[in-house]
Coordinates of C-alpha atoms in Angstrom, one line a residue:
M57 CA -12.7 -24.2 1.4
P58 CA -11.8 -25.1 -2.2
V59 CA -9.3 -22.7 -3.8
Q60 CA -11.6 -21.7 -6.7
A61 CA -14.2 -20.5 -4.4
L62 CA -12.1 -17.8 -3.1
T63 CA -13.0 -14.3 -4.3
E64 CA -11.0 -10.9 -4.6
E65 CA -12.0 -7.3 -5.4
E66 CA -11.3 -6.1 -8.8
Y67 CA -9.9 -2.6 -9.3
A68 CA -9.5 -0.5 -12.5
G69 CA -8.7 3.1 -13.7
H70 CA -5.7 5.2 -13.7
L71 CA -3.8 6.6 -10.7
N72 CA -6.1 7.7 -7.9
W73 CA -4.8 10.8 -6.1
Q74 CA -7.6 10.9 -3.6
L75 CA -6.9 7.3 -2.5
W76 CA -3.2 8.4 -1.8
R77 CA -4.4 11.7 0.0
D78 CA -6.4 9.4 2.2
M79 CA -3.3 7.0 2.8
L80 CA -1.2 10.2 3.7
R81 CA -2.9 10.3 7.2
F82 CA -0.5 7.5 8.3
A83 CA 2.5 9.6 7.3
R84 CA 1.3 12.6 9.2
P85 CA 2.7 11.8 12.6
Y86 CA 6.3 11.5 10.9
R87 CA 6.2 14.8 9.1
P88 CA 9.2 16.1 10.8
Y89 CA 11.4 13.0 9.9
L90 CA 9.9 13.1 6.4
A91 CA 10.9 16.8 6.0
I92 CA 14.4 16.1 7.3
L93 CA 14.6 13.2 4.9
M94 CA 13.5 15.6 2.1
G95 CA 15.9 18.1 3.0
I96 CA 18.9 15.6 3.1
A97 CA 17.8 14.3 -0.2
A98 CA 17.8 17.9 -1.6
V99 CA 21.4 18.5 -0.2
T100 CA 22.5 15.1 -1.8
A101 CA 21.3 16.2 -5.0
G102 CA 23.1 19.5 -4.7
C103 CA 26.2 17.8 -4.0
E104 CA 25.9 15.4 -7.0
A105 CA 25.3 18.3 -9.3
G106 CA 28.3 20.4 -7.7
F107 CA 30.7 17.8 -8.6
N108 CA 30.3 18.7 -12.2
L109 CA 31.3 22.3 -11.5
A110 CA 34.3 21.4 -9.5
T111 CA 35.3 18.9 -12.3
R112 CA 35.1 21.7 -14.9
K113 CA 37.1 24.1 -12.7
V114 CA 39.9 21.4 -12.5
I115 CA 40.1 20.5 -16.1
D116 CA 39.9 24.1 -17.4
A117 CA 42.6 25.1 -14.7
A118 CA 44.7 22.3 -16.0
V119 CA 44.4 23.3 -19.6
G120 CA 45.1 26.7 -18.6
G121 CA 48.1 25.9 -16.4
H122 CA 46.4 27.3 -13.4
R123 CA 47.7 25.4 -10.2
A124 CA 45.7 27.4 -7.8
G125 CA 42.5 26.8 -9.7
M126 CA 43.3 23.0 -9.8
L127 CA 43.8 23.0 -6.1
W128 CA 40.8 25.1 -5.3
G129 CA 38.6 22.7 -7.5
G130 CA 40.0 19.6 -5.9
G131 CA 39.2 21.1 -2.5
V132 CA 35.6 21.8 -3.4
Y133 CA 35.4 18.2 -4.8
L134 CA 36.8 16.8 -1.7
G135 CA 34.3 18.9 0.6
L136 CA 31.2 17.8 -1.6
L137 CA 32.4 14.2 -1.2
V138 CA 32.5 14.4 2.6
T139 CA 29.2 16.1 2.6
M140 CA 27.5 13.6 0.4
A141 CA 28.9 10.6 2.4
C142 CA 27.3 12.1 5.5
C143 CA 24.1 12.7 3.6
V144 CA 23.9 9.2 2.2
Y145 CA 24.2 7.9 6.0
G146 CA 21.4 10.3 7.0
L147 CA 19.2 9.1 4.0
I148 CA 19.6 5.6 5.0
R149 CA 18.9 6.0 8.5
M150 CA 16.0 8.4 8.2
A151 CA 14.3 6.6 5.4
G152 CA 14.5 3.1 7.1
K153 CA 12.9 4.8 10.5
C154 CA 10.0 6.2 8.4
S155 CA 9.4 3.1 6.4
M156 CA 9.2 0.9 9.4
S157 CA 7.3 3.3 11.4
I158 CA 4.5 4.0 8.6
A159 CA 4.4 0.3 7.9
H160 CA 3.9 -0.4 11.6
D161 CA 0.9 2.1 12.0
I162 CA -0.8 1.0 8.6
R163 CA -0.5 -2.8 9.9
R164 CA -1.9 -1.6 13.4
G165 CA -4.7 0.2 11.7
V166 CA -5.7 -2.9 9.6
F167 CA -5.4 -5.1 12.8
D168 CA -7.7 -2.8 14.9
K169 CA -10.3 -2.7 12.0
L170 CA -10.2 -6.6 11.9
Q171 CA -11.1 -6.7 15.5
E172 CA -14.1 -4.4 15.0
L173 CA -15.7 -6.2 12.1
H174 CA -18.6 -8.4 12.5
F175 CA -18.5 -12.3 12.0
A176 CA -20.2 -12.3 8.7
Y177 CA -17.3 -10.4 7.1
Y178 CA -14.8 -13.3 8.1
D179 CA -17.4 -15.8 6.5
R180 CA -16.9 -14.0 3.3
H181 CA -13.1 -13.4 3.5
P182 CA -10.6 -16.2 4.1
I183 CA -7.9 -15.8 6.9
G184 CA -5.1 -15.8 4.2
W185 CA -6.7 -13.1 2.2
L186 CA -6.7 -10.9 5.3
M187 CA -3.1 -11.9 6.1
A188 CA -1.9 -10.7 2.9
R189 CA -3.5 -7.2 3.8
G190 CA -1.6 -6.9 7.0
T191 CA 1.7 -8.0 5.7
T192 CA 3.0 -7.5 2.5
D193 CA 0.6 -4.8 1.4
C194 CA 1.4 -2.6 4.5
Q195 CA 5.2 -3.4 4.2
R196 CA 5.1 -2.3 0.6
L197 CA 3.2 1.1 1.4
G198 CA 5.5 1.9 4.3
R199 CA 8.5 1.4 2.0
L200 CA 6.9 3.5 -0.7
F201 CA 6.3 6.5 1.4
A202 CA 9.9 6.7 2.8
W203 CA 12.0 5.5 0.0
G204 CA 9.8 6.5 -2.7
L205 CA 9.5 10.0 -1.4
M206 CA 13.4 10.2 -1.0
D207 CA 14.0 9.2 -4.6
L208 CA 11.3 11.6 -5.8
V209 CA 12.9 14.5 -3.9
W210 CA 16.4 13.6 -4.9
G211 CA 15.4 13.1 -8.6
V212 CA 13.4 16.5 -8.9
F213 CA 16.2 18.5 -7.1
M214 CA 19.1 16.8 -9.3
M215 CA 17.2 17.5 -12.4
I216 CA 16.5 21.0 -11.6
A217 CA 20.3 21.7 -10.4
L218 CA 21.6 20.1 -13.4
A219 CA 19.1 22.0 -15.9
G220 CA 19.9 25.2 -14.1
I221 CA 23.7 24.6 -14.5
M222 CA 23.5 23.5 -18.1
L223 CA 21.2 26.4 -19.2
Y224 CA 23.5 28.8 -17.3
L225 CA 26.6 27.8 -19.1
K226 CA 25.4 27.1 -22.7
W227 CA 21.6 27.4 -23.0
W228 CA 21.5 26.5 -26.6
L229 CA 23.3 23.2 -26.0
A230 CA 21.0 22.4 -23.0
L231 CA 18.0 23.1 -25.1
I232 CA 19.2 20.6 -27.7
V233 CA 19.8 17.8 -25.0
F234 CA 16.3 18.5 -23.7
T235 CA 14.6 17.5 -27.0
V236 CA 14.6 13.9 -25.9
I237 CA 12.3 14.6 -22.9
P238 CA 9.1 14.6 -24.6
P239 CA 9.4 11.2 -26.3
M240 CA 10.6 9.8 -22.7
V241 CA 7.5 11.3 -21.0
W242 CA 5.2 9.7 -23.6
I243 CA 6.8 6.2 -23.2
S244 CA 6.6 6.6 -19.4
K245 CA 2.9 7.3 -19.7
V246 CA 2.1 4.3 -21.9
F247 CA 4.2 1.8 -20.0
T248 CA 3.2 3.0 -16.3
R249 CA -0.6 2.5 -17.2
R250 CA 0.2 -1.1 -18.4
I251 CA 2.5 -1.9 -15.4
L252 CA -0.5 -0.7 -13.2
Q253 CA -2.9 -3.2 -14.7
A254 CA -0.3 -6.0 -14.5
S255 CA 0.5 -5.0 -10.7
R256 CA -3.2 -5.0 -9.8
A257 CA -3.7 -8.6 -11.3
V258 CA -0.5 -9.8 -9.5
R259 CA -1.7 -8.5 -6.1
R260 CA -5.0 -10.0 -6.6
I261 CA -3.7 -13.5 -7.4
N262 CA -1.2 -13.2 -4.7
S263 CA -4.0 -12.5 -2.0
L264 CA -5.9 -15.6 -3.3
L265 CA -2.5 -17.7 -3.3
T266 CA -2.0 -16.7 0.4
A267 CA -5.6 -17.5 1.3
G268 CA -5.4 -20.8 -0.5
Y269 CA -2.3 -21.8 1.5
N270 CA -4.0 -20.9 4.5
E271 CA -7.3 -22.8 3.8
E272 CA -5.4 -26.1 2.6
L273 CA -3.2 -26.1 5.6
A274 CA -6.1 -25.5 8.1
A275 CA -8.1 -28.1 6.4
V276 CA -5.3 -30.7 5.9
K277 CA -7.2 -33.4 8.0
T278 CA -10.3 -33.0 6.0
T279 CA -8.2 -33.2 2.8
K280 CA -6.8 -36.4 3.6
T281 CA -9.6 -37.9 5.1
L282 CA -11.7 -37.2 1.9
V283 CA -8.7 -38.2 -0.4
R284 CA -8.9 -34.6 -2.2
E285 CA -5.2 -34.2 -2.6
D286 CA -5.3 -34.3 -6.4
Q287 CA -8.3 -32.0 -6.7
N288 CA -6.8 -29.4 -4.3
L289 CA -3.5 -29.5 -6.2
Q290 CA -5.3 -29.1 -9.5
E291 CA -7.2 -26.0 -8.1
F292 CA -3.9 -24.6 -6.5
Q293 CA -2.0 -25.1 -9.8
T294 CA -4.7 -22.8 -11.6
L295 CA -3.9 -20.1 -9.4
S296 CA -0.2 -20.4 -9.7
T297 CA -0.3 -20.5 -13.3
D298 CA -2.2 -17.3 -13.2
M299 CA 0.3 -15.8 -10.8
F300 CA 3.2 -16.8 -13.3
R301 CA 1.4 -15.3 -16.2
H302 CA 0.6 -11.9 -14.8
S303 CA 4.1 -11.7 -13.0
F304 CA 5.8 -12.7 -16.3
R305 CA 3.8 -9.9 -18.1
R306 CA 4.7 -7.3 -15.5
A307 CA 8.4 -8.4 -15.8
L308 CA 8.3 -8.1 -19.5
Q309 CA 6.8 -4.8 -19.6
S310 CA 9.2 -3.5 -17.1
A311 CA 12.2 -5.1 -19.0
A312 CA 10.9 -3.4 -22.2
Y313 CA 10.4 0.0 -20.5
Y314 CA 13.9 0.6 -18.6
P315 CA 15.9 -0.1 -21.8
L316 CA 14.0 2.5 -23.8
V317 CA 14.4 5.1 -21.1
Q318 CA 18.2 4.2 -21.2
T319 CA 18.3 4.4 -24.9
I320 CA 16.7 7.9 -25.0
A321 CA 19.1 9.0 -22.3
A322 CA 22.0 7.8 -24.3
T323 CA 20.5 9.6 -27.2
G324 CA 20.7 12.9 -25.2
T325 CA 24.3 12.2 -24.3
G326 CA 25.1 11.6 -27.9
L327 CA 23.6 14.9 -28.9
A328 CA 25.7 16.7 -26.2
L329 CA 29.0 15.0 -27.5
W330 CA 28.1 15.7 -31.2
F331 CA 27.0 19.4 -30.7
G332 CA 29.4 20.1 -27.8
G333 CA 32.2 18.3 -29.3
G334 CA 32.0 20.4 -32.5
A335 CA 31.7 23.7 -30.5
A336 CA 34.8 22.5 -28.3
L337 CA 36.9 22.1 -31.6
E338 CA 35.8 25.6 -32.5
T339 CA 36.8 26.9 -29.1
V340 CA 33.1 28.1 -28.6
I341 CA 33.2 26.3 -25.4
S342 CA 36.1 25.1 -23.1
I343 CA 37.1 21.6 -22.8
G344 CA 35.9 21.6 -19.1
T345 CA 32.4 22.9 -20.2
M346 CA 32.0 20.1 -22.9
V347 CA 33.1 17.3 -20.2
L348 CA 30.6 19.0 -17.9
F349 CA 27.7 18.6 -20.4
L350 CA 28.6 15.0 -21.1
N351 CA 28.6 14.2 -17.4
A352 CA 25.6 16.2 -16.6
T353 CA 23.6 14.8 -19.4
Q354 CA 24.1 11.4 -18.1
Q355 CA 23.5 12.4 -14.7
F356 CA 20.4 14.3 -15.8
F357 CA 18.7 11.1 -17.2
Q358 CA 19.7 8.9 -14.2
P359 CA 16.9 10.9 -12.1
V360 CA 14.5 10.3 -14.7
H361 CA 15.2 6.6 -14.6
E362 CA 14.7 6.8 -10.9
L363 CA 11.5 8.9 -11.1
A364 CA 10.2 6.3 -13.7
N365 CA 10.9 3.7 -11.0
V366 CA 9.1 5.6 -8.3
V367 CA 6.2 6.2 -10.9
T368 CA 6.1 2.3 -11.5
E369 CA 6.3 1.5 -7.8
V370 CA 3.5 4.0 -7.1
H371 CA 1.4 2.3 -9.6
G372 CA 2.2 -1.1 -8.3
A373 CA 1.7 0.1 -4.7
Q374 CA -1.9 1.7 -5.5
A375 CA -3.0 -2.0 -6.0
S376 CA -1.8 -2.6 -2.2
A377 CA -3.4 0.8 -1.3
E378 CA -6.6 0.1 -2.7
R379 CA -7.1 -3.1 -0.9
V380 CA -5.8 -1.8 2.5
M381 CA -8.3 1.5 2.2
S382 CA -11.1 -0.9 1.1
L383 CA -10.6 -3.0 4.4
L384 CA -10.2 0.1 6.6
A385 CA -13.4 1.7 4.9
T386 CA -15.3 -1.4 5.7
E387 CA -18.1 -0.5 8.2
T388 CA -19.2 -3.2 10.8
E389 CA -22.7 -4.3 10.3
I390 CA -23.2 -4.8 14.0
K391 CA -22.7 -1.8 16.2
D392 CA -24.4 0.4 18.9
S393 CA -27.3 2.6 17.6
P394 CA -27.1 6.2 18.1
G395 CA -29.4 6.2 21.2
V396 CA -27.3 3.7 22.7
L397 CA -24.0 5.9 22.1
A398 CA -25.9 8.7 23.8
A399 CA -26.9 6.7 26.7
I400 CA -23.3 5.5 27.2
A401 CA -22.1 9.3 26.9
A402 CA -24.8 10.2 29.5
Q403 CA -23.7 7.5 31.9
A404 CA -20.1 8.5 31.6
A405 CA -20.8 12.1 32.5
R406 CA -22.9 10.9 35.6
G407 CA -20.0 8.6 36.8
P408 CA -20.1 5.0 38.1
V409 CA -23.4 4.0 39.6
D410 CA -23.9 0.7 41.5
G411 CA -25.9 -1.8 39.8
A412 CA -25.8 0.2 36.3
A413 CA -24.1 -0.9 33.2
L414 CA -22.2 1.4 31.1
D415 CA -25.3 2.3 29.1
G416 CA -27.1 3.3 32.2
Q417 CA -29.5 0.3 32.5
A418 CA -29.5 -2.7 34.7
N419 CA -25.9 -4.5 35.1
R420 CA -27.6 -7.9 35.2
I421 CA -30.0 -10.0 33.0
G422 CA -32.9 -11.6 34.7
E423 CA -34.5 -13.2 31.5
I424 CA -33.4 -13.9 27.9
R425 CA -36.3 -14.5 25.4
F426 CA -35.9 -15.3 21.8
D427 CA -39.1 -13.9 20.2
N428 CA -40.1 -15.4 16.8
V429 CA -36.2 -15.2 15.7
S430 CA -35.5 -16.3 12.2
F431 CA -31.8 -16.4 10.8
S432 CA -29.9 -17.5 7.7
Y433 CA -26.2 -17.3 6.9
K434 CA -27.1 -17.3 3.0
Q435 CA -30.2 -16.0 1.6
G436 CA -32.8 -18.7 1.0
Q437 CA -31.1 -21.1 3.3
P438 CA -32.8 -20.6 6.8
V439 CA -31.0 -22.0 9.9
L440 CA -33.7 -20.7 12.4
E441 CA -37.3 -20.0 11.7
D442 CA -39.7 -18.4 14.2
F443 CA -37.6 -19.7 17.0
D444 CA -38.9 -19.1 20.5
L445 CA -37.0 -19.7 23.7
T446 CA -37.1 -18.2 27.3
V447 CA -34.4 -18.5 29.8
R448 CA -34.4 -17.1 33.2
A449 CA -31.4 -16.4 35.5
G450 CA -30.4 -19.7 37.3
Q451 CA -31.8 -22.1 34.7
T452 CA -29.7 -24.6 32.9
I453 CA -30.9 -25.3 29.2
A454 CA -29.6 -28.0 26.9
L455 CA -29.8 -27.4 23.2
V456 CA -29.9 -30.7 21.4
G457 CA -30.0 -31.5 17.7
P458 CA -28.1 -32.6 14.7
T459 CA -25.0 -30.8 13.3
G460 CA -26.1 -27.7 11.3
G461 CA -29.4 -27.6 13.4
G462 CA -28.7 -24.2 14.6
K463 CA -27.3 -24.7 18.3
T464 CA -24.2 -22.6 17.9
T465 CA -26.3 -20.0 15.8
V466 CA -28.4 -19.6 19.0
V467 CA -25.4 -18.6 21.1
S468 CA -23.9 -16.3 18.3
L469 CA -27.1 -14.4 17.9
L470 CA -27.4 -13.9 21.7
C471 CA -23.9 -12.5 21.8
R472 CA -24.9 -10.3 18.7
F473 CA -22.1 -11.7 16.6
Y474 CA -24.8 -11.9 14.1
E475 CA -28.2 -10.1 13.8
P476 CA -31.5 -12.0 13.4
T477 CA -33.1 -11.6 10.1
A478 CA -36.5 -11.4 11.8
G479 CA -37.9 -11.3 15.3
A480 CA -36.0 -10.0 18.2
I481 CA -34.0 -11.1 21.3
R482 CA -35.0 -9.5 24.5
L483 CA -33.2 -9.1 27.6
D484 CA -35.7 -8.5 30.4
G485 CA -38.1 -7.2 28.0
T486 CA -35.6 -4.7 26.3
D487 CA -34.4 -5.6 22.6
C488 CA -30.8 -6.4 23.0
R489 CA -30.0 -4.0 20.2
Q490 CA -31.0 -1.3 22.7
R491 CA -28.3 -2.3 24.9
S492 CA -24.5 -1.8 24.8
L493 CA -22.7 -4.3 22.5
H494 CA -19.5 -4.2 24.5
W495 CA -21.5 -4.8 27.8
L496 CA -23.4 -7.6 26.3
Q497 CA -20.6 -9.5 24.9

């Protein structure tokens, strides 16, 4: 298949919360582990915020010449350090377990769906396109649910703890520092929307590249036989150039976004130094409190930076989530009718019966009849027209004809890999669509 013939879905719009609620079903089995992960992240944030209070205690005690206060503050600092080391170990272990487990479940769901889908779906979607759904997209989503959740909880609790400490000690200085938050929120909103658009484009082109690799490698003999190397290379270079262009645009936007966030954070630190330093000179606040505000201000905007990373990752992963969910939401066009499902349920309730299939009808086929069957893979290009054929048990039939004449199609229709566009295939006089698909195949 020429590379330019491959297609990919287009997605647009902002963050889709309903989509993420649907994706949460893969995380539900791991709620206890995720709850532990969030608890450890909250304790880690508390420890990091507590370092500032311990440091303040040590500095003020040293300035005042209180040895006991210095020892007490140092002991608290050491205890927080040991606790934080244990928490970091727990975070890495728990996040890794949740990430791999969720990615495994999503990948298994994709694989199960691929086994259910009808053959026509594979005619429209190349294997490489489907491989991208079951590999990189699933892995990215699993990583986001675990590591992204950890960063989110840690960042939120860190900001709450630091804001509470600063407001409690000197509320007016804290409010001065917080004046830089609105412009940071506005910049984040603008850039995350642009990064989402670029991420969607990157995922779309990546799927086409993967599909292109697969198609070209699978058809390498045909390519060499028809001497199509130059044409295939040119077609592939078009996709590769598009991938570079969209990836570079996303990298450029990220490169502009993060320095802006850091610049605003540095502005907040500067405000704390300017007003806090003046207040310390006038002995309005202690030296330890001023140092606490400087450290806390820098730490306060570090979670903002991490949360910005999480938001960016969520927007980027939405492109993966959209594609995975679109695959999982695909309904197979060939399946048992409600009447057949009811017959299967009734037979299951009765229990095994000699000579009866799982749908309650005969467990053998005495005659197969194609009754005015027509079929086309593409509209307007019929492969079979008003085809009639009767085959009885024990007969041997040879289907002879040129390539593309419909020989394989006859067998595919009989196995219900495809459905006739007209007519019917009857098994002992019963339309095959009134029999169990699993039994038939």
